[in-house]
CSV table of C-alpha atoms in Angstrom, one decimal:
chain,number,residue,atom,x,y,z
A,270,UNK,CA,-38.2,10.5,28.1
A,271,UNK,CA,-34.2,11.4,28.0
A,272,UNK,CA,-32.6,11.2,24.3
A,273,UNK,CA,-29.2,12.3,22.8
A,274,UNK,CA,-29.8,15.3,20.4
A,275,UNK,CA,-26.9,17.3,18.7
A,276,UNK,CA,-27.3,21.0,18.3
A,277,UNK,CA,-23.9,22.1,16.3
A,278,UNK,CA,-20.4,20.5,16.1
A,279,UNK,CA,-19.3,19.5,19.6
A,280,UNK,CA,-22.4,20.2,20.7
A,281,UNK,CA,-24.3,16.8,22.1
A,282,UNK,CA,-27.1,17.7,24.7
A,283,UNK,CA,-29.1,14.9,26.7
A,284,UNK,CA,-32.2,16.2,27.5
A,285,UNK,CA,-35.8,15.6,27.5
A,286,UNK,CA,-37.9,15.2,24.4
A,287,UNK,CA,-41.7,13.3,23.5
A,288,UNK,CA,-41.9,9.6,24.7
A,289,UNK,CA,-42.2,7.7,21.6
A,290,UNK,CA,-45.7,6.2,20.9
A,291,UNK,CA,-47.0,3.8,18.0
A,292,UNK,CA,-47.9,6.0,14.9
A,293,UNK,CA,-48.2,2.9,12.3
A,294,UNK,CA,-49.7,-0.8,13.5
A,295,UNK,CA,-46.5,-2.0,11.7
A,296,UNK,CA,-44.4,-0.4,14.6
A,297,UNK,CA,-43.1,-1.5,18.1
A,298,UNK,CA,-41.6,1.1,20.9
A,299,UNK,CA,-38.7,-0.4,22.3
A,300,UNK,CA,-37.0,0.5,25.6
A,301,UNK,CA,-33.2,0.9,25.3
A,302,UNK,CA,-31.4,-1.9,27.2
A,303,UNK,CA,-28.0,-1.0,25.2
A,304,UNK,CA,-26.8,1.9,23.0
A,305,UNK,CA,-23.1,2.9,21.6
A,306,UNK,CA,-21.5,6.2,19.3
A,307,UNK,CA,-20.2,5.5,16.5
A,308,UNK,CA,-17.0,6.2,14.6
A,309,UNK,CA,-19.4,7.9,11.9
A,310,UNK,CA,-21.1,9.3,14.9
A,311,UNK,CA,-17.9,11.4,15.0
A,312,UNK,CA,-18.8,13.0,11.3
A,313,UNK,CA,-21.4,15.4,12.9
A,314,UNK,CA,-19.7,15.5,16.3
A,315,UNK,CA,-17.0,17.4,14.3
A,316,UNK,CA,-19.4,19.4,11.7
A,317,UNK,CA,-18.5,17.4,8.4
A,318,UNK,CA,-21.9,16.2,8.3
A,319,UNK,CA,-24.6,18.2,8.5
A,320,UNK,CA,-27.8,17.6,11.4
A,321,UNK,CA,-30.3,20.5,12.0
A,322,UNK,CA,-30.1,21.6,15.8
A,323,UNK,CA,-31.9,19.8,18.0
A,324,UNK,CA,-31.6,16.5,15.6
A,325,UNK,CA,-31.5,12.8,17.5
A,326,UNK,CA,-28.0,10.6,17.0
A,327,UNK,CA,-27.3,7.4,17.6
A,328,UNK,CA,-28.1,4.4,15.6
A,329,UNK,CA,-26.8,1.7,17.4
A,330,UNK,CA,-28.9,-0.6,19.6
A,331,UNK,CA,-30.7,-3.3,21.5
A,332,UNK,CA,-33.7,-3.8,23.7
A,333,UNK,CA,-37.1,-4.5,24.9
A,334,UNK,CA,-39.8,-4.9,23.2
A,335,UNK,CA,-42.7,-2.2,26.0
A,336,UNK,CA,-45.5,-2.0,23.2
A,337,UNK,CA,-46.1,-3.6,19.5
A,338,UNK,CA,-49.2,-2.2,17.2
A,339,UNK,CA,-51.8,-4.6,16.2
A,340,UNK,CA,-49.9,-5.2,13.1
A,341,UNK,CA,-46.8,-6.5,14.4
A,342,UNK,CA,-47.2,-10.3,13.6
A,343,UNK,CA,-43.1,-11.4,14.7
A,344,UNK,CA,-42.9,-10.0,18.3
A,345,UNK,CA,-44.7,-9.4,21.4
A,346,UNK,CA,-44.2,-6.9,25.2
A,347,UNK,CA,-41.0,-8.5,26.3
A,348,UNK,CA,-39.3,-9.9,23.7
A,349,UNK,CA,-35.4,-8.5,23.5
A,350,UNK,CA,-34.4,-7.3,20.0
A,351,UNK,CA,-31.4,-5.8,18.4
A,352,UNK,CA,-32.2,-3.6,16.0
A,353,UNK,CA,-29.9,-3.2,12.5
A,354,UNK,CA,-29.0,1.0,12.2
A,355,UNK,CA,-31.5,0.9,8.9
A,356,UNK,CA,-34.6,-0.1,9.5
A,357,UNK,CA,-36.5,-1.5,6.9
A,358,UNK,CA,-39.8,-3.2,5.2
A,359,UNK,CA,-38.9,-6.9,5.1
A,360,UNK,CA,-41.2,-7.0,1.9
A,361,UNK,CA,-39.1,-4.7,-1.5
A,362,UNK,CA,-37.2,-6.8,-4.0
A,363,UNK,CA,-34.4,-5.4,-2.3
A,364,UNK,CA,-35.0,-6.7,1.0
A,365,UNK,CA,-35.5,-10.0,-0.3
A,366,UNK,CA,-32.0,-9.7,-2.3
A,367,UNK,CA,-30.4,-8.8,1.2
A,368,UNK,CA,-29.9,-5.2,-0.2
A,369,UNK,CA,-31.8,-3.6,3.3
A,370,UNK,CA,-30.5,-0.5,2.4
A,371,UNK,CA,-31.9,0.2,-0.2
A,372,UNK,CA,-35.4,-0.6,0.4
A,373,UNK,CA,-37.7,2.5,-0.5
A,374,UNK,CA,-40.0,2.6,3.0
A,375,UNK,CA,-36.2,2.1,5.1
A,376,UNK,CA,-34.5,4.8,7.1
A,377,UNK,CA,-31.7,5.5,9.3
A,378,UNK,CA,-32.3,6.3,13.3
A,379,UNK,CA,-31.6,10.0,13.7
A,380,UNK,CA,-32.7,10.9,10.1
A,381,UNK,CA,-34.5,14.0,10.7
A,382,UNK,CA,-38.0,13.2,12.4
A,383,UNK,CA,-37.2,10.0,13.3
A,384,UNK,CA,-35.2,9.0,17.0
A,385,UNK,CA,-32.2,7.8,17.8
A,386,UNK,CA,-30.9,5.0,19.4
A,387,UNK,CA,-28.9,6.9,22.5
A,388,UNK,CA,-31.7,7.4,24.4
A,389,UNK,CA,-34.2,5.6,26.6
A,390,UNK,CA,-36.9,4.4,23.9
A,391,UNK,CA,-37.0,4.2,20.0
A,392,UNK,CA,-39.8,3.5,17.8
A,393,UNK,CA,-39.5,1.6,15.4
A,394,UNK,CA,-40.8,1.1,11.8
A,395,UNK,CA,-41.9,-1.8,10.5
A,396,UNK,CA,-40.6,-3.9,13.1
A,397,UNK,CA,-41.2,-7.5,11.7
A,398,UNK,CA,-39.3,-7.0,8.8
A,399,UNK,CA,-36.8,-4.9,10.7
A,400,UNK,CA,-35.7,-6.3,14.4
A,401,UNK,CA,-34.2,-9.5,15.2
A,402,UNK,CA,-35.2,-11.5,18.4
A,403,UNK,CA,-33.0,-12.6,20.9
A,404,UNK,CA,-32.6,-15.2,24.0
A,405,UNK,CA,-34.5,-13.5,26.5
A,406,UNK,CA,-31.7,-14.7,28.8
A,407,UNK,CA,-29.5,-12.7,27.0
A,408,UNK,CA,-30.7,-9.9,29.1
A,409,UNK,CA,-29.3,-11.0,32.1
A,410,UNK,CA,-25.8,-11.1,30.9
A,411,UNK,CA,-23.7,-8.3,30.6
A,412,UNK,CA,-20.8,-9.5,28.5
A,413,UNK,CA,-23.5,-11.3,25.7
A,414,UNK,CA,-25.4,-8.4,25.8
A,415,UNK,CA,-22.6,-5.9,24.8
A,416,UNK,CA,-21.5,-8.9,22.3
A,417,UNK,CA,-24.7,-9.1,20.7
A,418,UNK,CA,-24.6,-5.1,20.7
A,419,UNK,CA,-22.5,-5.4,17.8
A,420,UNK,CA,-25.1,-7.1,15.7
A,421,UNK,CA,-26.9,-3.8,15.7
A,422,UNK,CA,-23.3,-2.2,13.0
A,423,UNK,CA,-20.0,-2.8,13.4
A,424,UNK,CA,-19.8,-7.2,13.7
A,425,UNK,CA,-22.2,-6.9,10.4
A,426,UNK,CA,-19.9,-4.2,8.5
A,427,UNK,CA,-16.9,-5.6,9.0
A,428,UNK,CA,-18.4,-9.1,7.4
A,429,UNK,CA,-19.9,-7.1,4.6
A,430,UNK,CA,-16.1,-5.6,3.9
A,431,UNK,CA,-14.6,-9.3,4.3
A,432,UNK,CA,-17.3,-10.7,1.8
A,433,UNK,CA,-16.9,-7.8,-0.4
A,434,UNK,CA,-13.2,-8.6,-0.4
A,435,UNK,CA,-13.8,-11.8,-1.7
A,436,UNK,CA,-12.3,-13.4,1.8
A,437,UNK,CA,-12.4,-17.4,1.9
A,438,UNK,CA,-10.6,-20.0,3.3
A,439,UNK,CA,-6.6,-20.1,2.5
A,440,UNK,CA,-6.3,-16.4,1.2
A,441,UNK,CA,-4.0,-13.5,2.7
A,442,UNK,CA,-6.2,-10.4,3.8
A,443,UNK,CA,-5.2,-7.2,4.7
A,444,UNK,CA,-7.1,-4.8,7.1
A,445,UNK,CA,-6.6,-0.7,6.6
A,446,UNK,CA,-8.3,0.8,10.0
A,447,UNK,CA,-8.3,-0.1,13.7
A,448,UNK,CA,-11.4,1.2,14.7
A,449,UNK,CA,-13.9,-1.2,15.8
A,450,UNK,CA,-15.3,-1.9,11.9
A,451,UNK,CA,-12.0,-2.5,11.1
A,452,UNK,CA,-11.3,-5.0,14.1
A,453,UNK,CA,-14.8,-6.3,13.4
A,454,UNK,CA,-13.3,-6.8,9.7
A,455,UNK,CA,-10.1,-9.1,11.1
A,456,UNK,CA,-12.5,-10.8,13.2
A,457,UNK,CA,-14.7,-11.4,10.2
A,458,UNK,CA,-12.1,-12.9,8.0
A,459,UNK,CA,-11.0,-15.1,10.6
A,460,UNK,CA,-14.0,-16.5,10.8
A,461,UNK,CA,-14.4,-16.8,6.8
A,462,UNK,CA,-11.0,-19.0,6.8
A,463,UNK,CA,-8.0,-16.6,6.2
A,464,UNK,CA,-5.1,-17.9,6.3
A,465,UNK,CA,-2.8,-14.8,7.3
A,466,UNK,CA,-4.8,-11.5,8.3
A,467,UNK,CA,-2.6,-7.7,8.5
A,468,UNK,CA,-3.7,-5.9,10.6
A,469,UNK,CA,-2.6,-2.2,10.0
A,470,UNK,CA,-2.9,0.4,12.7
A,471,UNK,CA,-0.7,1.6,15.0
A,472,UNK,CA,-2.7,2.4,18.4
A,473,UNK,CA,-1.1,-1.0,20.4
A,474,UNK,CA,-4.8,-1.3,22.5
A,475,UNK,CA,-6.2,-1.7,19.0
A,476,UNK,CA,-4.0,-3.8,17.5
A,477,UNK,CA,-4.1,-5.8,20.7
A,478,UNK,CA,-7.7,-6.8,20.0
A,479,UNK,CA,-6.6,-7.4,16.7
A,480,UNK,CA,-4.2,-10.1,18.1
A,481,UNK,CA,-7.6,-11.6,19.6
A,482,UNK,CA,-9.6,-11.5,17.1
A,483,UNK,CA,-7.4,-13.2,14.6
A,484,UNK,CA,-4.4,-11.0,13.2
A,485,UNK,CA,-1.2,-12.7,12.1
A,486,UNK,CA,1.1,-9.5,11.7
A,487,UNK,CA,0.4,-6.1,12.9
A,488,UNK,CA,1.9,-2.9,10.5
A,489,UNK,CA,2.4,0.6,12.2
A,490,UNK,CA,3.2,2.4,9.3
A,491,UNK,CA,1.1,4.6,7.1
A,492,UNK,CA,1.1,5.5,3.4
A,493,UNK,CA,3.6,4.4,1.1
A,494,UNK,CA,6.1,3.4,4.1
A,495,UNK,CA,2.5,0.9,5.2
A,496,UNK,CA,2.4,-0.5,1.8
A,497,UNK,CA,6.6,-1.1,1.4
A,498,UNK,CA,5.8,-2.8,5.1
A,499,UNK,CA,2.7,-5.2,4.1
A,500,UNK,CA,4.4,-6.2,0.6
A,501,UNK,CA,7.6,-6.6,2.4
A,502,UNK,CA,5.8,-9.3,4.5
A,503,UNK,CA,4.3,-11.0,1.0
A,504,UNK,CA,7.5,-11.3,-0.7
A,505,UNK,CA,6.8,-8.5,-2.8
A,506,UNK,CA,2.9,-9.2,-3.5
A,507,UNK,CA,0.3,-7.9,-1.9
A,508,UNK,CA,-2.7,-9.6,-0.1
A,509,UNK,CA,-5.7,-11.3,-1.8
A,510,UNK,CA,-8.1,-9.4,0.4
A,511,UNK,CA,-8.2,-6.1,1.7
A,512,UNK,CA,-10.8,-4.6,3.9
A,513,UNK,CA,-10.6,-0.7,3.5
A,514,UNK,CA,-12.7,0.6,7.1
A,515,UNK,CA,-11.7,4.2,7.2
A,516,UNK,CA,-12.7,6.6,3.9
A,517,UNK,CA,-9.9,8.7,3.7
A,518,UNK,CA,-8.5,9.2,0.5
A,519,UNK,CA,-5.0,8.3,2.1
A,520,UNK,CA,-6.5,5.1,3.0
A,521,UNK,CA,-7.9,4.2,-0.3
A,522,UNK,CA,-5.0,4.9,-1.7
A,523,UNK,CA,-3.0,2.4,0.7
A,524,UNK,CA,-5.6,-0.5,0.3
A,525,UNK,CA,-5.3,0.2,-3.3
A,526,UNK,CA,-1.6,-0.5,-3.2
A,527,UNK,CA,-1.3,-3.1,-0.8
A,528,UNK,CA,-3.9,-5.2,-2.9
A,529,UNK,CA,-2.6,-8.7,-5.2
A,530,UNK,CA,-2.6,-8.4,-8.6
A,531,UNK,CA,-6.2,-9.7,-9.0
A,532,UNK,CA,-6.8,-9.3,-5.5
A,533,UNK,CA,-10.6,-7.7,-4.1
A,534,UNK,CA,-10.7,-4.1,-2.2
A,535,UNK,CA,-14.2,-4.5,0.1
A,536,UNK,CA,-14.9,-0.7,1.2
A,537,UNK,CA,-17.1,0.3,4.4
A,538,UNK,CA,-15.0,3.6,5.6
A,539,UNK,CA,-17.9,5.8,5.1
A,540,UNK,CA,-16.6,8.4,2.1
A,541,UNK,CA,-14.8,11.9,3.6
A,542,UNK,CA,-12.3,14.1,2.1
A,543,UNK,CA,-12.2,15.7,-0.6
A,544,UNK,CA,-11.2,12.3,-3.0
A,545,UNK,CA,-11.5,9.0,-3.6
A,546,UNK,CA,-8.1,7.8,-3.9
A,547,UNK,CA,-8.9,5.2,-6.4
A,548,UNK,CA,-6.9,5.7,-9.7
A,549,UNK,CA,-9.0,3.3,-12.7
A,550,UNK,CA,-5.9,3.3,-14.7
A,551,UNK,CA,-3.9,1.0,-11.5
A,552,UNK,CA,-6.7,-0.8,-11.0
A,553,UNK,CA,-8.0,-1.5,-14.5
A,554,UNK,CA,-4.0,-2.7,-15.3
A,555,UNK,CA,-3.7,-4.8,-11.6
A,556,UNK,CA,-7.2,-6.3,-12.0
A,557,UNK,CA,-8.4,-5.0,-8.7
A,558,UNK,CA,-12.2,-5.4,-8.2
A,559,UNK,CA,-13.7,-3.1,-5.7
A,560,UNK,CA,-16.9,-4.1,-3.7
A,561,UNK,CA,-18.9,-2.8,-0.5
A,562,UNK,CA,-20.6,0.6,0.8
A,563,UNK,CA,-23.3,0.8,3.3
A,564,UNK,CA,-23.3,-2.8,5.2
A,565,UNK,CA,-26.8,-4.3,4.8
A,566,UNK,CA,-26.7,-5.9,8.3
A,567,UNK,CA,-30.1,-7.3,8.8
A,568,UNK,CA,-28.9,-9.8,6.5
A,569,UNK,CA,-26.2,-10.6,8.4
A,570,UNK,CA,-27.6,-10.9,11.8
A,571,UNK,CA,-29.2,-14.9,11.1
A,572,UNK,CA,-26.5,-15.8,9.9
A,573,UNK,CA,-23.6,-14.0,12.4
A,574,UNK,CA,-26.1,-14.6,15.7
A,575,UNK,CA,-25.2,-18.3,16.6
A,576,UNK,CA,-21.9,-17.5,16.5
A,577,UNK,CA,-22.4,-14.5,19.1
A,578,UNK,CA,-24.5,-16.6,21.3
A,579,UNK,CA,-21.6,-19.8,21.4
A,580,UNK,CA,-18.9,-17.7,21.8
A,581,UNK,CA,-17.2,-19.0,18.8
A,582,UNK,CA,-17.3,-15.2,18.3
A,583,UNK,CA,-16.6,-12.3,21.0
A,584,UNK,CA,-16.5,-8.6,19.6
A,585,UNK,CA,-17.1,-7.2,23.1
A,586,UNK,CA,-13.5,-6.0,23.5
A,587,UNK,CA,-14.5,-3.5,21.1
A,588,UNK,CA,-16.4,-1.4,23.5
A,589,UNK,CA,-13.4,-0.4,26.0
A,590,UNK,CA,-15.7,2.4,27.7
A,591,UNK,CA,-19.1,1.6,28.9
A,592,UNK,CA,-21.0,4.8,30.7
A,593,UNK,CA,-24.5,6.1,31.8
A,594,UNK,CA,-26.8,8.5,29.6
A,595,UNK,CA,-26.0,11.4,31.4
A,596,UNK,CA,-22.4,10.3,30.7
A,597,UNK,CA,-23.0,10.8,26.4
A,598,UNK,CA,-21.4,14.5,25.7
A,599,UNK,CA,-18.3,13.2,27.5
A,600,UNK,CA,-17.9,9.6,25.6
A,601,UNK,CA,-18.2,11.5,22.3
A,602,UNK,CA,-15.6,14.0,23.4
A,603,UNK,CA,-13.5,10.7,24.6
A,604,UNK,CA,-13.9,9.2,20.8
A,605,UNK,CA,-13.0,11.8,19.3
A,606,UNK,CA,-9.9,12.1,21.2
A,607,UNK,CA,-9.2,9.0,20.6
A,608,UNK,CA,-9.1,7.7,24.4
A,609,UNK,CA,-11.7,5.7,23.4
A,610,UNK,CA,-12.5,2.7,20.7
A,611,UNK,CA,-16.2,2.3,21.4
A,612,UNK,CA,-18.4,4.0,24.2
A,613,UNK,CA,-21.0,1.4,25.1
A,614,UNK,CA,-24.2,3.3,26.7
A,615,UNK,CA,-26.5,1.9,29.3
A,616,UNK,CA,-29.6,3.8,29.4
């Protein structure tokens, strides 16, 4: 089959690799219908996170079960399913608590020795604990299929940030980051009943999506100017809940600066850079809470899926460029150069 591999920074290739096969009774082999490129994939693309030459890449996908191991009980050949970006056994104490990303037998797609999502097929370990079944009719609905793909990562990650930030009805929320996760954080905040949502971003195409998703205000400034602008909008106080969806030192400083005393920050931006941007003394004095981390999206899919199926929420606009598998290298370049927000792959 063909799959995407990374050989070096800025060297993404689509090449022939061995077909996936059942290795354990709990495996399934999945034919990929939709995949995409994540902003976090760009850290490997830019050489800021290490990868072995020839390593697979991609962690967001959905598709059709082509083969099921003898120990798989919940799925059969022909089922349409979505995969969260981490596989998990579904039986350990962490999985029972909903923290599937800490499953001792879990792992990330594209890690050494595993398949990546940006290919024609994937071997899925622990299928019963990992995959979620989708209505078969969705396979023929292009828009719905695209919206459902967001369940594999960005929609659940935005929701995780909103939950960590303590968003509830009537709260004021600020979202740092205008990428796909930040935009899904806006959607999640609206879904959870936020009264006012301030999106921080300077790319009009993205902030237009933010407004569609529920943002009531947009702040284009950065750094200290952004802090001042948000506080001016809120009568000198910050937001009850702040979503941090970037992961840089500057974005975290901004998040702390725009949080109301006694408020909370939900952080899901993958940390990168020389420092955290956190001053514990400031957070202590102002009673600011910090929650978040890698999102256990498998635990959130059952909650979010009905709203996507009903059209109550529609995250599909975050995918603004659709390509075939052979065009994946160009898709990485487009996202790296910020000419695309999030690239959809149709193998």
